[in-house]
PDB file of C-alpha atoms and ligand atoms in Angstrom:
ATOM      1  CA  MET A 867     -15.912 -17.049   6.004  1.00 65.00           C
ATOM      2  CA  ASN A 868     -13.732 -14.565   7.803  1.00 83.00           C
ATOM      3  CA  LYS A 869     -13.543 -11.301   5.890  1.00 93.00           C
ATOM      4  CA  GLU A 870     -10.978  -9.671   8.115  1.00 95.00           C
ATOM      5  CA  ILE A 871      -7.542  -8.988   6.643  1.00 96.00           C
ATOM      6  CA  ILE A 872      -6.017  -6.573   9.118  1.00 96.00           C
ATOM      7  CA  LYS A 873      -6.829  -5.987  12.759  1.00 97.00           C
ATOM      8  CA  LEU A 874      -5.006  -3.540  14.989  1.00 97.00           C
ATOM      9  CA  SER A 875      -5.660  -3.764  18.693  1.00 97.00           C
ATOM     10  CA  LYS A 876      -4.568  -0.875  20.940  1.00 97.00           C
ATOM     11  CA  ILE A 877      -1.634   0.059  18.734  1.00 97.00           C
ATOM     12  CA  SER A 878       0.549   2.841  20.050  1.00 97.00           C
ATOM     13  CA  LYS A 879       3.717   4.267  18.595  1.00 97.00           C
ATOM     14  CA  LYS A 880       6.108   6.585  20.354  1.00 96.00           C
ATOM     15  CA  PHE A 881       9.341   7.956  18.954  1.00 94.00           C
ATOM     16  CA  LEU A 882      11.817   8.509  21.737  1.00 88.00           C
ATOM     17  CA  SER A 883      14.728  10.866  21.462  1.00 84.00           C
ATOM     18  CA  PRO A 884      16.939  12.542  24.097  1.00 83.00           C
ATOM     19  CA  ASP A 885      15.219  15.913  23.901  1.00 84.00           C
ATOM     20  CA  LYS A 886      11.636  15.002  23.049  1.00 83.00           C
ATOM     21  CA  ASN A 887       9.298  12.053  22.901  1.00 86.00           C
ATOM     22  CA  ILE A 888       6.504  12.034  20.381  1.00 90.00           C
ATOM     23  CA  SER A 889       3.412   9.930  20.776  1.00 93.00           C
ATOM     24  CA  VAL A 890       2.322   9.464  17.158  1.00 96.00           C
ATOM     25  CA  LEU A 891      -0.331   6.765  17.498  1.00 97.00           C
ATOM     26  CA  LYS A 892      -2.423   6.344  20.639  1.00 97.00           C
ATOM     27  CA  ASN A 893      -4.350   3.144  21.244  1.00 96.00           C
ATOM     28  CA  ILE A 894      -5.499   2.654  17.672  1.00 96.00           C
ATOM     29  CA  ASN A 895      -8.140  -0.010  17.039  1.00 97.00           C
ATOM     30  CA  LEU A 896      -8.868  -0.792  13.423  1.00 96.00           C
ATOM     31  CA  LYS A 897     -10.197  -3.541  11.195  1.00 96.00           C
ATOM     32  CA  ILE A 898      -9.928  -3.757   7.427  1.00 97.00           C
ATOM     33  CA  ASN A 899     -11.920  -6.353   5.538  1.00 97.00           C
ATOM     34  CA  LYS A 900     -11.644  -7.959   2.136  1.00 96.00           C
ATOM     35  CA  GLY A 901     -12.949  -5.828  -0.715  1.00 96.00           C
ATOM     36  CA  GLU A 902     -12.684  -2.573   1.206  1.00 97.00           C
ATOM     37  CA  LEU A 903     -11.277   0.548  -0.405  1.00 97.00           C
ATOM     38  CA  VAL A 904     -10.212   2.823   2.423  1.00 97.00           C
ATOM     39  CA  SER A 905      -8.562   6.228   2.409  1.00 97.00           C
ATOM     40  CA  LEU A 906      -6.330   7.546   5.162  1.00 97.00           C
ATOM     41  CA  VAL A 907      -6.332  11.288   5.681  1.00 97.00           C
ATOM     42  CA  GLY A 908      -4.786  13.628   8.232  1.00 96.00           C
ATOM     43  CA  PRO A 909      -2.442  16.586   8.339  1.00 95.00           C
ATOM     44  CA  SER A 910       1.202  16.213   7.448  1.00 94.00           C
ATOM     45  CA  GLY A 911       3.020  14.701  10.415  1.00 94.00           C
ATOM     46  CA  SER A 912      -0.122  13.094  11.853  1.00 96.00           C
ATOM     47  CA  GLY A 913       1.336   9.588  11.490  1.00 96.00           C
ATOM     48  CA  LYS A 914      -0.122   8.247   8.238  1.00 97.00           C
ATOM     49  CA  SER A 915       3.193   6.833   7.029  1.00 96.00           C
ATOM     50  CA  THR A 916       3.956   5.466  10.491  1.00 96.00           C
ATOM     51  CA  LEU A 917       0.607   3.647  10.565  1.00 97.00           C
ATOM     52  CA  LEU A 918       1.083   2.215   7.058  1.00 97.00           C
ATOM     53  CA  HIS A 919       4.554   0.967   7.985  1.00 95.00           C
ATOM     54  CA  ILE A 920       3.204  -0.784  11.059  1.00 96.00           C
ATOM     55  CA  ILE A 921       0.398  -2.434   9.065  1.00 96.00           C
ATOM     56  CA  ALA A 922       2.967  -3.485   6.429  1.00 95.00           C
ATOM     57  CA  LEU A 923       4.918  -5.201   9.238  1.00 94.00           C
ATOM     58  CA  LEU A 924       7.895  -3.011   8.362  1.00 92.00           C
ATOM     59  CA  ASP A 925       7.946  -1.223  11.713  1.00 93.00           C
ATOM     60  CA  GLN A 926       7.141  -2.359  15.263  1.00 93.00           C
ATOM     61  CA  PRO A 927       4.495  -0.621  17.340  1.00 95.00           C
ATOM     62  CA  SER A 928       5.531   0.489  20.847  1.00 95.00           C
ATOM     63  CA  SER A 929       2.594  -1.494  22.202  1.00 96.00           C
ATOM     64  CA  GLY A 930      -0.500  -3.273  20.963  1.00 97.00           C
ATOM     65  CA  GLU A 931      -1.181  -6.207  18.702  1.00 96.00           C
ATOM     66  CA  ILE A 932      -1.383  -6.598  14.967  1.00 96.00           C
ATOM     67  CA  PHE A 933      -3.218  -9.400  13.203  1.00 96.00           C
ATOM     68  CA  PHE A 934      -3.010 -10.395   9.555  1.00 95.00           C
ATOM     69  CA  LYS A 935      -5.829 -12.747   8.523  1.00 94.00           C
ATOM     70  CA  SER A 936      -6.480 -13.441  12.225  1.00 92.00           C
ATOM     71  CA  LYS A 937      -2.895 -14.484  12.945  1.00 92.00           C
ATOM     72  CA  ASN A 938      -1.067 -12.399  15.520  1.00 94.00           C
ATOM     73  CA  PHE A 939       2.162 -11.019  14.027  1.00 92.00           C
ATOM     74  CA  SER A 940       3.085  -8.815  16.973  1.00 89.00           C
ATOM     75  CA  ARG A 941       5.904 -11.084  18.033  1.00 86.00           C
ATOM     76  CA  SER A 942       6.649 -12.907  14.791  1.00 88.00           C
ATOM     77  CA  SER A 943      10.141 -13.370  13.422  1.00 89.00           C
ATOM     78  CA  ASP A 944      11.361 -11.412  10.414  1.00 89.00           C
ATOM     79  CA  SER A 945      11.203 -14.517   8.243  1.00 89.00           C
ATOM     80  CA  GLU A 946       7.533 -15.097   9.136  1.00 89.00           C
ATOM     81  CA  LYS A 947       6.797 -11.459   8.298  1.00 88.00           C
ATOM     82  CA  ASP A 948       8.748 -11.765   5.044  1.00 86.00           C
ATOM     83  CA  ILE A 949       6.451 -14.546   3.881  1.00 85.00           C
ATOM     84  CA  VAL A 950       3.379 -12.377   4.441  1.00 87.00           C
ATOM     85  CA  ARG A 951       4.998  -9.397   2.767  1.00 85.00           C
ATOM     86  CA  LYS A 952       5.890 -11.437  -0.290  1.00 81.00           C
ATOM     87  CA  LYS A 953       2.394 -12.763  -0.929  1.00 83.00           C
ATOM     88  CA  GLY A 954      -0.088 -10.906   1.200  1.00 93.00           C
ATOM     89  CA  ILE A 955       0.914  -7.246   1.413  1.00 95.00           C
ATOM     90  CA  SER A 956       2.182  -4.756  -1.154  1.00 93.00           C
ATOM     91  CA  VAL A 957       3.355  -1.240  -0.406  1.00 93.00           C
ATOM     92  CA  ILE A 958       3.384   1.670  -2.845  1.00 92.00           C
ATOM     93  CA  TYR A 959       5.371   4.769  -1.973  1.00 86.00           C
ATOM     94  CA  GLN A 960       5.053   8.286  -3.285  1.00 78.00           C
ATOM     95  CA  GLN A 961       8.586   8.048  -4.519  1.00 76.00           C
ATOM     96  CA  ASN A 962       8.557   4.787  -6.382  1.00 71.00           C
ATOM     97  CA  ASN A 963      11.611   2.653  -5.864  1.00 82.00           C
ATOM     98  CA  LEU A 964      11.979   0.771  -9.086  1.00 93.00           C
ATOM     99  CA  LEU A 965      15.083  -1.275  -9.781  1.00 95.00           C
ATOM    100  CA  SER A 966      17.103   1.016 -12.017  1.00 95.00           C
ATOM    101  CA  ASP A 967      18.982  -1.733 -13.883  1.00 97.00           C
ATOM    102  CA  PHE A 968      15.786  -3.439 -14.994  1.00 97.00           C
ATOM    103  CA  THR A 969      13.244  -2.442 -17.620  1.00 98.00           C
ATOM    104  CA  ALA A 970       9.638  -1.543 -16.839  1.00 97.00           C
ATOM    105  CA  LEU A 971       8.527  -5.014 -17.893  1.00 98.00           C
ATOM    106  CA  GLU A 972      11.224  -6.712 -15.819  1.00 98.00           C
ATOM    107  CA  ASN A 973      10.386  -4.624 -12.747  1.00 97.00           C
ATOM    108  CA  VAL A 974       6.788  -5.823 -12.914  1.00 97.00           C
ATOM    109  CA  THR A 975       7.718  -9.430 -13.757  1.00 97.00           C
ATOM    110  CA  ILE A 976      10.143  -9.932 -10.847  1.00 96.00           C
ATOM    111  CA  PRO A 977       7.541 -10.229  -8.032  1.00 93.00           C
ATOM    112  CA  LEU A 978       5.816 -13.027  -9.959  1.00 95.00           C
ATOM    113  CA  LEU A 979       9.102 -14.866 -10.502  1.00 95.00           C
ATOM    114  CA  ASN A 980       9.787 -14.497  -6.762  1.00 91.00           C
ATOM    115  CA  ASN A 981       6.444 -16.181  -6.130  1.00 89.00           C
ATOM    116  CA  GLY A 982       7.410 -19.151  -8.287  1.00 93.00           C
ATOM    117  CA  ILE A 983       5.532 -18.264 -11.484  1.00 95.00           C
ATOM    118  CA  GLY A 984       7.243 -19.292 -14.736  1.00 97.00           C
ATOM    119  CA  ILE A 985       8.860 -16.645 -16.922  1.00 97.00           C
ATOM    120  CA  ASN A 986       6.409 -16.983 -19.829  1.00 97.00           C
ATOM    121  CA  ASP A 987       3.282 -16.646 -17.713  1.00 97.00           C
ATOM    122  CA  ALA A 988       4.884 -13.894 -15.637  1.00 97.00           C
ATOM    123  CA  THR A 989       5.868 -11.890 -18.721  1.00 98.00           C
ATOM    124  CA  LYS A 990       2.412 -12.285 -20.234  1.00 97.00           C
ATOM    125  CA  LYS A 991       0.704 -11.089 -17.056  1.00 97.00           C
ATOM    126  CA  ALA A 992       3.113  -8.172 -16.585  1.00 97.00           C
ATOM    127  CA  THR A 993       2.642  -7.079 -20.211  1.00 97.00           C
ATOM    128  CA  LYS A 994      -1.107  -7.103 -19.688  1.00 95.00           C
ATOM    129  CA  ILE A 995      -1.152  -5.024 -16.512  1.00 93.00           C
ATOM    130  CA  LEU A 996       1.250  -2.490 -18.070  1.00 95.00           C
ATOM    131  CA  SER A 997      -1.098  -2.144 -21.027  1.00 93.00           C
ATOM    132  CA  THR A 998      -3.969  -1.298 -18.659  1.00 86.00           C
ATOM    133  CA  VAL A 999      -1.943   1.688 -17.431  1.00 86.00           C
ATOM    134  CA  ASN A1000      -1.093   2.672 -21.028  1.00 88.00           C
ATOM    135  CA  LEU A1001       2.534   1.650 -20.926  1.00 94.00           C
ATOM    136  CA  SER A1002       2.556  -0.864 -23.779  1.00 96.00           C
ATOM    137  CA  LYS A1003       5.032   1.305 -25.639  1.00 97.00           C
ATOM    138  CA  ARG A1004       7.371   1.595 -22.657  1.00 97.00           C
ATOM    139  CA  LEU A1005       7.905  -2.069 -21.750  1.00 98.00           C
ATOM    140  CA  ASN A1006      11.599  -2.079 -22.551  1.00 98.00           C
ATOM    141  CA  HIS A1007      12.411   1.338 -21.138  1.00 98.00           C
ATOM    142  CA  PHE A1008      14.540   1.673 -18.020  1.00 97.00           C
ATOM    143  CA  PRO A1009      13.199   3.775 -15.114  1.00 96.00           C
ATOM    144  CA  SER A1010      15.563   6.643 -15.973  1.00 95.00           C
ATOM    145  CA  GLU A1011      13.949   6.778 -19.433  1.00 96.00           C
ATOM    146  CA  LEU A1012      10.437   7.199 -18.012  1.00 94.00           C
ATOM    147  CA  SER A1013       8.617  10.270 -16.733  1.00 89.00           C
ATOM    148  CA  GLY A1014       7.666  10.484 -13.055  1.00 84.00           C
ATOM    149  CA  GLY A1015       4.072   9.522 -13.814  1.00 84.00           C
ATOM    150  CA  GLU A1016       5.161   6.594 -15.961  1.00 90.00           C
ATOM    151  CA  GLN A1017       7.519   5.369 -13.248  1.00 91.00           C
ATOM    152  CA  GLN A1018       4.713   5.550 -10.712  1.00 87.00           C
ATOM    153  CA  ARG A1019       2.413   3.546 -12.986  1.00 90.00           C
ATOM    154  CA  VAL A1020       5.122   0.879 -13.242  1.00 93.00           C
ATOM    155  CA  ALA A1021       5.515   0.907  -9.454  1.00 92.00           C
ATOM    156  CA  VAL A1022       1.771   0.499  -8.948  1.00 91.00           C
ATOM    157  CA  SER A1023       1.632  -2.314 -11.526  1.00 93.00           C
ATOM    158  CA  ARG A1024       4.484  -4.036  -9.707  1.00 94.00           C
ATOM    159  CA  ALA A1025       2.651  -3.772  -6.382  1.00 92.00           C
ATOM    160  CA  LEU A1026      -0.626  -5.130  -7.775  1.00 91.00           C
ATOM    161  CA  ILE A1027       0.627  -7.880 -10.063  1.00 94.00           C
ATOM    162  CA  THR A1028       0.738 -10.511  -7.313  1.00 91.00           C
ATOM    163  CA  GLU A1029      -2.809  -9.601  -6.267  1.00 90.00           C
ATOM    164  CA  PRO A1030      -1.919  -9.283  -2.581  1.00 94.00           C
ATOM    165  CA  ASP A1031      -4.604  -9.419   0.106  1.00 96.00           C
ATOM    166  CA  ILE A1032      -3.971  -5.781   0.940  1.00 97.00           C
ATOM    167  CA  ILE A1033      -2.336  -2.890  -0.878  1.00 96.00           C
ATOM    168  CA  LEU A1034      -0.964  -0.092   1.282  1.00 96.00           C
ATOM    169  CA  ALA A1035      -0.310   3.067  -0.674  1.00 95.00           C
ATOM    170  CA  ASP A1036       1.425   6.105   0.823  1.00 94.00           C
ATOM    171  CA  GLU A1037       0.319   9.137  -1.190  1.00 90.00           C
ATOM    172  CA  PRO A1038       0.635   7.133  -4.417  1.00 86.00           C
ATOM    173  CA  THR A1039      -0.774   9.843  -6.643  1.00 81.00           C
ATOM    174  CA  GLY A1040       0.826  12.794  -4.870  1.00 78.00           C
ATOM    175  CA  SER A1041       3.042  13.834  -7.761  1.00 70.00           C
ATOM    176  CA  LEU A1042       0.772  12.760 -10.597  1.00 77.00           C
ATOM    177  CA  ASP A1043      -1.499  14.610 -12.972  1.00 81.00           C
ATOM    178  CA  ARG A1044      -5.226  14.033 -12.805  1.00 85.00           C
ATOM    179  CA  LYS A1045      -5.384  11.540 -15.676  1.00 83.00           C
ATOM    180  CA  THR A1046      -2.603   9.341 -14.290  1.00 81.00           C
ATOM    181  CA  ALA A1047      -4.084   9.519 -10.793  1.00 85.00           C
ATOM    182  CA  ASP A1048      -7.402   8.343 -12.251  1.00 87.00           C
ATOM    183  CA  GLU A1049      -5.711   5.423 -13.996  1.00 83.00           C
ATOM    184  CA  ILE A1050      -4.078   4.361 -10.766  1.00 85.00           C
ATOM    185  CA  PHE A1051      -7.327   4.720  -8.898  1.00 90.00           C
ATOM    186  CA  SER A1052      -9.066   2.510 -11.447  1.00 89.00           C
ATOM    187  CA  LEU A1053      -6.482  -0.182 -10.678  1.00 88.00           C
ATOM    188  CA  PHE A1054      -7.434   0.119  -7.003  1.00 93.00           C
ATOM    189  CA  LEU A1055     -11.085  -0.348  -7.961  1.00 94.00           C
ATOM    190  CA  LYS A1056     -10.119  -3.432  -9.897  1.00 91.00           C
ATOM    191  CA  MET A1057      -8.389  -4.832  -6.805  1.00 92.00           C
ATOM    192  CA  LYS A1058     -11.530  -4.129  -4.790  1.00 94.00           C
ATOM    193  CA  SER A1059     -13.608  -5.997  -7.372  1.00 94.00           C
ATOM    194  CA  LYS A1060     -11.275  -8.970  -6.831  1.00 92.00           C
ATOM    195  CA  ASN A1061     -12.027  -8.792  -3.114  1.00 94.00           C
ATOM    196  CA  ARG A1062      -8.636  -7.331  -2.221  1.00 95.00           C
ATOM    197  CA  ALA A1063      -8.351  -4.469   0.268  1.00 97.00           C
ATOM    198  CA  VAL A1064      -6.701  -1.138  -0.472  1.00 97.00           C
ATOM    199  CA  LEU A1065      -5.660   1.437   2.122  1.00 97.00           C
ATOM    200  CA  TYR A1066      -4.275   4.639   0.652  1.00 96.00           C
ATOM    201  CA  ALA A1067      -3.035   7.809   2.310  1.00 96.00           C
ATOM    202  CA  THR A1068      -3.819  10.936   0.358  1.00 93.00           C
ATOM    203  CA  HIS A1069      -3.979  14.700   0.663  1.00 90.00           C
ATOM    204  CA  ASN A1070      -6.398  14.910  -2.226  1.00 90.00           C
ATOM    205  CA  ARG A1071      -9.864  15.386  -0.767  1.00 90.00           C
ATOM    206  CA  GLU A1072     -11.674  14.315  -3.906  1.00 90.00           C
ATOM    207  CA  LEU A1073      -9.645  11.118  -4.172  1.00 92.00           C
ATOM    208  CA  ALA A1074     -10.131  10.448  -0.445  1.00 94.00           C
ATOM    209  CA  ASN A1075     -13.908  10.763  -0.853  1.00 95.00           C
ATOM    210  CA  ARG A1076     -13.992   8.069  -3.523  1.00 95.00           C
ATOM    211  CA  ALA A1077     -13.163   5.411  -0.895  1.00 96.00           C
ATOM    212  CA  ASP A1078     -15.810   3.254   0.786  1.00 96.00           C
ATOM    213  CA  TYR A1079     -14.937   5.169   3.945  1.00 96.00           C
ATOM    214  CA  LYS A1080     -12.232   7.470   5.238  1.00 97.00           C
ATOM    215  CA  LEU A1081      -9.975   7.052   8.230  1.00 97.00           C
ATOM    216  CA  ASN A1082      -9.043  10.375   9.735  1.00 97.00           C
ATOM    217  CA  LEU A1083      -5.858  10.493  11.777  1.00 97.00           C
ATOM    218  CA  LEU A1084      -5.611  13.399  14.202  1.00 95.00           C
ATOM    219  CA  ASP A1085      -3.648  13.791  17.427  1.00 95.00           C
ATOM    220  CA  GLY A1086      -2.820  10.086  17.431  1.00 96.00           C
ATOM    221  CA  ASN A1087      -6.452   8.988  17.252  1.00 96.00           C
ATOM    222  CA  ILE A1088      -8.317   7.549  14.336  1.00 96.00           C
ATOM    223  CA  THR A1089     -11.944   8.167  13.416  1.00 95.00           C
ATOM    224  CA  ARG A1090     -13.950   6.599  10.653  1.00 90.00           C
ATOM    225  CA  LYS A1091     -16.009   8.786   8.353  1.00 83.00           C
ATOM    226  CA  TYR A1092     -18.504   8.039   5.622  1.00 73.00           C
ATOM    227  CA  GLU A1093     -19.208  10.783   3.132  1.00 63.00           C
TER     228      GLU A1093
HETATM  229  N1  LIG B1982      11.943   7.418  12.707  1.00 75.87           N
HETATM  230  C1  LIG B1982      11.415   8.472  13.339  1.00 75.87           C
HETATM  231  N2  LIG B1982      12.007   9.000  14.433  1.00 75.87           N
HETATM  232  C2  LIG B1982      11.459  10.049  15.089  1.00 75.87           C
HETATM  233  N3  LIG B1982      10.308  10.639  14.735  1.00 75.87           N
HETATM  234  C3  LIG B1982       9.664  10.165  13.648  1.00 75.87           C
HETATM  235  C4  LIG B1982      10.182   9.056  12.891  1.00 75.87           C
HETATM  236  N4  LIG B1982       9.324   8.801  11.866  1.00 75.87           N
HETATM  237  C5  LIG B1982       8.331   9.710  11.985  1.00 75.87           C
HETATM  238  N5  LIG B1982       8.531  10.520  13.048  1.00 75.87           N
HETATM  239  C6  LIG B1982       7.642  11.609  13.486  1.00 75.87           C
HETATM  240  O1  LIG B1982       6.342  11.073  13.654  1.00 75.87           O
HETATM  241  C7  LIG B1982       5.356  11.985  13.200  1.00 75.87           C
HETATM  242  C8  LIG B1982       4.479  11.327  12.145  1.00 75.87           C
HETATM  243  O2  LIG B1982       5.239  11.153  10.952  1.00 75.87           O
HETATM  244  P1  LIG B1982       4.623  10.463   9.653  1.00 75.87           P
HETATM  245  O3  LIG B1982       4.087   9.138  10.022  1.00 75.87           O
HETATM  246  O4  LIG B1982       5.671  10.499   8.607  1.00 75.87           O
HETATM  247  O5  LIG B1982       3.423  11.461   9.322  1.00 75.87           O
HETATM  248  P2  LIG B1982       2.603  11.664   7.950  1.00 75.87           P
HETATM  249  O6  LIG B1982       2.913  10.512   7.044  1.00 75.87           O
HETATM  250  O7  LIG B1982       1.161  11.728   8.370  1.00 75.87           O
HETATM  251  O8  LIG B1982       3.047  12.962   7.382  1.00 75.87           O
HETATM  252  C9  LIG B1982       6.099  13.203  12.719  1.00 75.87           C
HETATM  253  O9  LIG B1982       6.097  14.152  13.766  1.00 75.87           O
HETATM  254  C10 LIG B1982       7.487  12.694  12.466  1.00 75.87           C
HETATM  255  O10 LIG B1982       8.433  13.712  12.641  1.00 75.87           O
HETATM  256 MG1  LIG B1983       3.723  10.406   5.145  1.00 75.87          MG
END
């Protein structure tokens, strides 16, 4: 069985502007397999968000190839990418972007409904995942009625509820207290136990070290570190 979820082959990314060109990623080769919990570290501006966006098929590399489950998506149409993004890839941002007109429970239920799951099953599953992040008492609250940490826990629940093949998280615990960060990390571990992959960018050294291995982005190059 093929364990590979993501493969990047010679990925480069340049940002071109009239006065300066920046080469953010230089010939990156990378593979991420099922069940791997991987952290992405590097100084601010080193290209972590750029790399996550490319892997999420939200941004095009300047050159190189990207494979999702061995299929080359480098030249795929937006609708082909949309299908993968709906079922296979979830992205979590530091600033969660919850739907403000929907409750916590509805925000988490919607991805399941979009994947064709019935409302009763979807609601049951969403209620359960929200209870694992201690939000049982906040199901019917709107995002504006939740604290930052609570909103982020809803956002993480929403990203994980469909059990995508890979979760890409861009500093997901950046603004959270230790306890909330731990709760979110335990959800990542749960995804790993279900053979899903998680790639998370973080500035928190301790959190980075809890991964199976670290990817260090520096000067456009990536190195893999075990610690
Ligand atoms: N859309 C863009 N246009 C021009 N430059 C960009 C763009 N997005 C990011 N950059 C530049 O690319 C570099 C890497 O940014 P980013 O991926 O956000 O780094 P990180 O997430 O590691 O802080 C930075 O120098 C940033 O200014
Ligand atoms: Mg970033």
